[in-house]
């Protein structure tokens, strides 16, 4: 009964039965190092699961934006999510100063499920859905209005930062190096045109 309790206890710590047998048979076992080794293993497994969780969340969010997703695109997205973090950070540091780099933490991340990211995803999905109606349609202008408001809410009145961010976003190569979620040029051009119209209308109203 005592041995069964020991086995059950070690199983709850994540040890495999083969390892448990060796541990219980070895009366001179270094328990400290055995437990430390198991902790290292569990932490690595946790890291892998968190990475997989991020990829799955990103793919689900991707499906909210894109109508059709094939295996090739899924593989490309996974590669994007697994890009070396240090390389991305070094690339961004070349473009944004220290103060601007802090604002990058507020960028939506398709691998997350926070409210801000989910709102950006919903707005992008709505934009794509209503694109056939044209940049001047009431639906598009309402979406653009909220996007612009959210931009100000998140980053403040910081046109220089927004310009740098948009320059990166508009370039497929820079966008990939920065680890940004890929958005097709048609959607980006449409957004830019719709925003220009919105800002012009807003200026006319204020005058």
PDB file of N, CA, C and O in Angstrom, residues 138-187:
ATOM      1  N   UNK A 138     -21.198  54.175 -45.859  1.00  0.00           N
ATOM      2  CA  UNK A 138     -21.362  54.449 -44.424  1.00  0.00           C
ATOM      3  C   UNK A 138     -20.750  53.360 -43.549  1.00  0.00           C
ATOM      4  O   UNK A 138     -20.163  53.662 -42.497  1.00  0.00           O
ATOM      5  N   UNK A 139     -20.880  52.099 -43.978  1.00  0.00           N
ATOM      6  CA  UNK A 139     -20.343  50.983 -43.180  1.00  0.00           C
ATOM      7  C   UNK A 139     -18.823  51.091 -43.046  1.00  0.00           C
ATOM      8  O   UNK A 139     -18.277  50.977 -41.948  1.00  0.00           O
ATOM      9  N   UNK A 140     -18.160  51.348 -44.179  1.00  0.00           N
ATOM     10  CA  UNK A 140     -16.695  51.455 -44.169  1.00  0.00           C
ATOM     11  C   UNK A 140     -16.253  52.659 -43.350  1.00  0.00           C
ATOM     12  O   UNK A 140     -15.318  52.571 -42.538  1.00  0.00           O
ATOM     13  N   UNK A 141     -16.926  53.778 -43.512  1.00  0.00           N
ATOM     14  CA  UNK A 141     -16.526  54.987 -42.795  1.00  0.00           C
ATOM     15  C   UNK A 141     -16.730  54.846 -41.283  1.00  0.00           C
ATOM     16  O   UNK A 141     -15.961  55.386 -40.496  1.00  0.00           O
ATOM     17  N   UNK A 142     -17.753  54.088 -40.861  1.00  0.00           N
ATOM     18  CA  UNK A 142     -17.953  53.822 -39.424  1.00  0.00           C
ATOM     19  C   UNK A 142     -16.811  52.966 -38.866  1.00  0.00           C
ATOM     20  O   UNK A 142     -16.309  53.206 -37.768  1.00  0.00           O
ATOM     21  N   UNK A 143     -16.400  51.973 -39.660  1.00  0.00           N
ATOM     22  CA  UNK A 143     -15.297  51.096 -39.236  1.00  0.00           C
ATOM     23  C   UNK A 143     -13.993  51.894 -39.132  1.00  0.00           C
ATOM     24  O   UNK A 143     -13.245  51.772 -38.167  1.00  0.00           O
ATOM     25  N   UNK A 144     -13.736  52.702 -40.147  1.00  0.00           N
ATOM     26  CA  UNK A 144     -12.517  53.520 -40.165  1.00  0.00           C
ATOM     27  C   UNK A 144     -12.514  54.499 -38.991  1.00  0.00           C
ATOM     28  O   UNK A 144     -11.473  54.720 -38.356  1.00  0.00           O
ATOM     29  N   UNK A 145     -13.668  55.076 -38.707  1.00  0.00           N
ATOM     30  CA  UNK A 145     -13.787  56.009 -37.577  1.00  0.00           C
ATOM     31  C   UNK A 145     -13.375  55.325 -36.277  1.00  0.00           C
ATOM     32  O   UNK A 145     -12.590  55.868 -35.493  1.00  0.00           O
ATOM     33  N   UNK A 146     -13.872  54.104 -36.051  1.00  0.00           N
ATOM     34  CA  UNK A 146     -13.527  53.381 -34.823  1.00  0.00           C
ATOM     35  C   UNK A 146     -12.054  52.992 -34.816  1.00  0.00           C
ATOM     36  O   UNK A 146     -11.379  53.059 -33.778  1.00  0.00           O
ATOM     37  N   UNK A 147     -11.509  52.600 -35.963  1.00  0.00           N
ATOM     38  CA  UNK A 147     -10.085  52.248 -36.046  1.00  0.00           C
ATOM     39  C   UNK A 147      -9.215  53.446 -35.686  1.00  0.00           C
ATOM     40  O   UNK A 147      -8.231  53.314 -34.956  1.00  0.00           O
ATOM     41  N   UNK A 148      -9.595  54.607 -36.218  1.00  0.00           N
ATOM     42  CA  UNK A 148      -8.827  55.825 -35.950  1.00  0.00           C
ATOM     43  C   UNK A 148      -8.926  56.201 -34.471  1.00  0.00           C
ATOM     44  O   UNK A 148      -7.916  56.574 -33.847  1.00  0.00           O
ATOM     45  N   UNK A 149     -10.123  56.096 -33.899  1.00  0.00           N
ATOM     46  CA  UNK A 149     -10.313  56.386 -32.479  1.00  0.00           C
ATOM     47  C   UNK A 149      -9.474  55.447 -31.618  1.00  0.00           C
ATOM     48  O   UNK A 149      -8.839  55.874 -30.649  1.00  0.00           O
ATOM     49  N   UNK A 150      -9.472  54.183 -31.993  1.00  0.00           N
ATOM     50  CA  UNK A 150      -8.723  53.181 -31.214  1.00  0.00           C
ATOM     51  C   UNK A 150      -7.225  53.416 -31.326  1.00  0.00           C
ATOM     52  O   UNK A 150      -6.481  53.215 -30.365  1.00  0.00           O
ATOM     53  N   UNK A 151      -6.790  53.855 -32.479  1.00  0.00           N
ATOM     54  CA  UNK A 151      -5.376  54.191 -32.675  1.00  0.00           C
ATOM     55  C   UNK A 151      -4.952  55.304 -31.720  1.00  0.00           C
ATOM     56  O   UNK A 151      -3.900  55.213 -31.069  1.00  0.00           O
ATOM     57  N   UNK A 152      -5.785  56.346 -31.611  1.00  0.00           N
ATOM     58  CA  UNK A 152      -5.492  57.465 -30.711  1.00  0.00           C
ATOM     59  C   UNK A 152      -5.543  57.007 -29.255  1.00  0.00           C
ATOM     60  O   UNK A 152      -4.688  57.382 -28.432  1.00  0.00           O
ATOM     61  N   UNK A 153      -6.550  56.187 -28.928  1.00  0.00           N
ATOM     62  CA  UNK A 153      -6.683  55.671 -27.560  1.00  0.00           C
ATOM     63  C   UNK A 153      -5.447  54.885 -27.148  1.00  0.00           C
ATOM     64  O   UNK A 153      -4.994  54.950 -26.006  1.00  0.00           O
ATOM     65  N   UNK A 154      -4.906  54.125 -28.077  1.00  0.00           N
ATOM     66  CA  UNK A 154      -3.794  53.215 -27.773  1.00  0.00           C
ATOM     67  C   UNK A 154      -2.446  53.912 -27.787  1.00  0.00           C
ATOM     68  O   UNK A 154      -1.627  53.716 -26.880  1.00  0.00           O
ATOM     69  N   UNK A 155      -2.192  54.731 -28.799  1.00  0.00           N
ATOM     70  CA  UNK A 155      -0.853  55.303 -28.996  1.00  0.00           C
ATOM     71  C   UNK A 155      -0.784  56.803 -28.734  1.00  0.00           C
ATOM     72  O   UNK A 155       0.302  57.379 -28.791  1.00  0.00           O
ATOM     73  N   UNK A 156      -1.932  57.418 -28.482  1.00  0.00           N
ATOM     74  CA  UNK A 156      -1.936  58.862 -28.292  1.00  0.00           C
ATOM     75  C   UNK A 156      -1.744  59.585 -29.618  1.00  0.00           C
ATOM     76  O   UNK A 156      -1.759  58.972 -30.694  1.00  0.00           O
ATOM     77  N   UNK A 157      -1.546  60.877 -29.538  1.00  0.00           N
ATOM     78  CA  UNK A 157      -1.320  61.673 -30.752  1.00  0.00           C
ATOM     79  C   UNK A 157       0.161  61.575 -31.103  1.00  0.00           C
ATOM     80  O   UNK A 157       0.974  62.403 -30.687  1.00  0.00           O
ATOM     81  N   UNK A 158       0.508  60.557 -31.866  1.00  0.00           N
ATOM     82  CA  UNK A 158       1.914  60.268 -32.140  1.00  0.00           C
ATOM     83  C   UNK A 158       2.090  59.966 -33.635  1.00  0.00           C
ATOM     84  O   UNK A 158       2.345  58.824 -34.017  1.00  0.00           O
ATOM     85  N   UNK A 159       1.940  60.980 -34.487  1.00  0.00           N
ATOM     86  CA  UNK A 159       1.975  60.756 -35.937  1.00  0.00           C
ATOM     87  C   UNK A 159       3.282  60.173 -36.454  1.00  0.00           C
ATOM     88  O   UNK A 159       3.282  59.390 -37.410  1.00  0.00           O
ATOM     89  N   UNK A 160       4.405  60.531 -35.840  1.00  0.00           N
ATOM     90  CA  UNK A 160       5.701  60.013 -36.310  1.00  0.00           C
ATOM     91  C   UNK A 160       5.787  58.500 -36.090  1.00  0.00           C
ATOM     92  O   UNK A 160       6.248  57.757 -36.972  1.00  0.00           O
ATOM     93  N   UNK A 161       5.324  58.057 -34.926  1.00  0.00           N
ATOM     94  CA  UNK A 161       5.316  56.621 -34.630  1.00  0.00           C
ATOM     95  C   UNK A 161       4.389  55.885 -35.597  1.00  0.00           C
ATOM     96  O   UNK A 161       4.743  54.825 -36.138  1.00  0.00           O
ATOM     97  N   UNK A 162       3.196  56.441 -35.815  1.00  0.00           N
ATOM     98  CA  UNK A 162       2.221  55.805 -36.709  1.00  0.00           C
ATOM     99  C   UNK A 162       2.776  55.708 -38.129  1.00  0.00           C
ATOM    100  O   UNK A 162       2.590  54.698 -38.818  1.00  0.00           O
ATOM    101  N   UNK A 163       3.487  56.762 -38.569  1.00  0.00           N
ATOM    102  CA  UNK A 163       4.066  56.749 -39.917  1.00  0.00           C
ATOM    103  C   UNK A 163       5.103  55.627 -40.046  1.00  0.00           C
ATOM    104  O   UNK A 163       5.121  54.890 -41.037  1.00  0.00           O
ATOM    105  N   UNK A 164       5.975  55.499 -39.049  1.00  0.00           N
ATOM    106  CA  UNK A 164       6.979  54.426 -39.073  1.00  0.00           C
ATOM    107  C   UNK A 164       6.297  53.057 -39.084  1.00  0.00           C
ATOM    108  O   UNK A 164       6.700  52.149 -39.821  1.00  0.00           O
ATOM    109  N   UNK A 165       5.284  52.940 -38.250  1.00  0.00           N
ATOM    110  CA  UNK A 165       4.558  51.670 -38.148  1.00  0.00           C
ATOM    111  C   UNK A 165       3.900  51.313 -39.469  1.00  0.00           C
ATOM    112  O   UNK A 165       3.958  50.160 -39.917  1.00  0.00           O
ATOM    113  N   UNK A 166       3.320  52.324 -40.111  1.00  0.00           N
ATOM    114  CA  UNK A 166       2.642  52.094 -41.381  1.00  0.00           C
ATOM    115  C   UNK A 166       3.643  51.771 -42.489  1.00  0.00           C
ATOM    116  O   UNK A 166       3.357  50.946 -43.370  1.00  0.00           O
ATOM    117  N   UNK A 167       4.817  52.391 -42.459  1.00  0.00           N
ATOM    118  CA  UNK A 167       5.861  52.085 -43.448  1.00  0.00           C
ATOM    119  C   UNK A 167       6.279  50.617 -43.354  1.00  0.00           C
ATOM    120  O   UNK A 167       6.508  49.959 -44.379  1.00  0.00           O
ATOM    121  N   UNK A 168       6.386  50.115 -42.135  1.00  0.00           N
ATOM    122  CA  UNK A 168       6.736  48.698 -41.932  1.00  0.00           C
ATOM    123  C   UNK A 168       5.589  47.817 -42.411  1.00  0.00           C
ATOM    124  O   UNK A 168       5.791  46.840 -43.129  1.00  0.00           O
ATOM    125  N   UNK A 169       4.374  48.184 -42.019  1.00  0.00           N
ATOM    126  CA  UNK A 169       3.199  47.385 -42.366  1.00  0.00           C
ATOM    127  C   UNK A 169       2.986  47.298 -43.873  1.00  0.00           C
ATOM    128  O   UNK A 169       2.602  46.255 -44.405  1.00  0.00           O
ATOM    129  N   UNK A 170       3.282  48.389 -44.601  1.00  0.00           N
ATOM    130  CA  UNK A 170       3.051  48.420 -46.053  1.00  0.00           C
ATOM    131  C   UNK A 170       4.065  47.597 -46.841  1.00  0.00           C
ATOM    132  O   UNK A 170       3.822  47.239 -47.988  1.00  0.00           O
ATOM    133  N   UNK A 171       5.203  47.312 -46.236  1.00  0.00           N
ATOM    134  CA  UNK A 171       6.241  46.530 -46.914  1.00  0.00           C
ATOM    135  C   UNK A 171       6.136  45.065 -46.480  1.00  0.00           C
ATOM    136  O   UNK A 171       6.331  44.760 -45.304  1.00  0.00           O
ATOM    137  N   UNK A 172       5.857  44.147 -47.403  1.00  0.00           N
ATOM    138  CA  UNK A 172       5.770  42.730 -47.036  1.00  0.00           C
ATOM    139  C   UNK A 172       7.046  42.199 -46.382  1.00  0.00           C
ATOM    140  O   UNK A 172       6.985  41.421 -45.428  1.00  0.00           O
ATOM    141  N   UNK A 173       8.214  42.653 -46.885  1.00  0.00           N
ATOM    142  CA  UNK A 173       9.489  42.182 -46.342  1.00  0.00           C
ATOM    143  C   UNK A 173       9.708  42.700 -44.913  1.00  0.00           C
ATOM    144  O   UNK A 173      10.041  41.938 -44.002  1.00  0.00           O
ATOM    145  N   UNK A 174       9.497  44.015 -44.733  1.00  0.00           N
ATOM    146  CA  UNK A 174       9.673  44.599 -43.400  1.00  0.00           C
ATOM    147  C   UNK A 174       8.646  44.043 -42.423  1.00  0.00           C
ATOM    148  O   UNK A 174       8.959  43.776 -41.258  1.00  0.00           O
ATOM    149  N   UNK A 175       7.425  43.888 -42.902  1.00  0.00           N
ATOM    150  CA  UNK A 175       6.349  43.378 -42.052  1.00  0.00           C
ATOM    151  C   UNK A 175       6.671  41.976 -41.558  1.00  0.00           C
ATOM    152  O   UNK A 175       6.459  41.644 -40.387  1.00  0.00           O
ATOM    153  N   UNK A 176       7.223  41.158 -42.440  1.00  0.00           N
ATOM    154  CA  UNK A 176       7.594  39.791 -42.051  1.00  0.00           C
ATOM    155  C   UNK A 176       8.754  39.801 -41.066  1.00  0.00           C
ATOM    156  O   UNK A 176       8.758  39.053 -40.085  1.00  0.00           O
ATOM    157  N   UNK A 177       9.750  40.662 -41.316  1.00  0.00           N
ATOM    158  CA  UNK A 177      10.905  40.756 -40.410  1.00  0.00           C
ATOM    159  C   UNK A 177      10.476  41.218 -39.020  1.00  0.00           C
ATOM    160  O   UNK A 177      11.065  40.832 -38.009  1.00  0.00           O
ATOM    161  N   UNK A 178       9.436  42.060 -38.976  1.00  0.00           N
ATOM    162  CA  UNK A 178       8.936  42.574 -37.696  1.00  0.00           C
ATOM    163  C   UNK A 178       8.034  41.567 -36.996  1.00  0.00           C
ATOM    164  O   UNK A 178       7.668  41.760 -35.834  1.00  0.00           O
ATOM    165  N   UNK A 179       7.665  40.497 -37.701  1.00  0.00           N
ATOM    166  CA  UNK A 179       6.786  39.493 -37.110  1.00  0.00           C
ATOM    167  C   UNK A 179       5.325  39.909 -37.099  1.00  0.00           C
ATOM    168  O   UNK A 179       4.532  39.388 -36.336  1.00  0.00           O
ATOM    169  N   UNK A 180       4.968  40.877 -37.982  1.00  0.00           N
ATOM    170  CA  UNK A 180       3.583  41.340 -38.045  1.00  0.00           C
ATOM    171  C   UNK A 180       2.729  40.330 -38.801  1.00  0.00           C
ATOM    172  O   UNK A 180       3.199  39.669 -39.731  1.00  0.00           O
ATOM    173  N   UNK A 181       1.472  40.267 -38.422  1.00  0.00           N
ATOM    174  CA  UNK A 181       0.529  39.412 -39.130  1.00  0.00           C
ATOM    175  C   UNK A 181       0.398  39.893 -40.578  1.00  0.00           C
ATOM    176  O   UNK A 181       0.194  41.084 -40.821  1.00  0.00           O
ATOM    177  N   UNK A 182       0.517  39.003 -41.566  1.00  0.00           N
ATOM    178  CA  UNK A 182       0.477  39.425 -42.975  1.00  0.00           C
ATOM    179  C   UNK A 182      -0.922  39.850 -43.418  1.00  0.00           C
ATOM    180  O   UNK A 182      -1.881  39.098 -43.284  1.00  0.00           O
ATOM    181  N   UNK A 183      -1.027  41.075 -43.941  1.00  0.00           N
ATOM    182  CA  UNK A 183      -2.281  41.582 -44.509  1.00  0.00           C
ATOM    183  C   UNK A 183      -2.014  41.921 -45.966  1.00  0.00           C
ATOM    184  O   UNK A 183      -1.014  42.562 -46.295  1.00  0.00           O
ATOM    185  N   UNK A 184      -2.895  41.491 -46.869  1.00  0.00           N
ATOM    186  CA  UNK A 184      -2.659  41.671 -48.303  1.00  0.00           C
ATOM    187  C   UNK A 184      -2.681  43.154 -48.676  1.00  0.00           C
ATOM    188  O   UNK A 184      -3.320  43.986 -48.016  1.00  0.00           O
ATOM    189  N   UNK A 185      -1.969  43.467 -49.753  1.00  0.00           N
ATOM    190  CA  UNK A 185      -1.806  44.868 -50.184  1.00  0.00           C
ATOM    191  C   UNK A 185      -3.131  45.501 -50.581  1.00  0.00           C
ATOM    192  O   UNK A 185      -3.336  46.705 -50.392  1.00  0.00           O
ATOM    193  N   UNK A 186      -4.062  44.716 -51.109  1.00  0.00           N
ATOM    194  CA  UNK A 186      -5.365  45.261 -51.503  1.00  0.00           C
ATOM    195  C   UNK A 186      -6.104  45.832 -50.289  1.00  0.00           C
ATOM    196  O   UNK A 186      -6.655  46.927 -50.350  1.00  0.00           O
ATOM    197  N   UNK A 187      -6.080  45.079 -49.174  1.00  0.00           N
ATOM    198  CA  UNK A 187      -6.747  45.544 -47.950  1.00  0.00           C
ATOM    199  C   UNK A 187      -6.051  46.773 -47.391  1.00  0.00           C
ATOM    200  O   UNK A 187      -6.701  47.734 -46.963  1.00  0.00           O
TER     201      UNK A 187
END
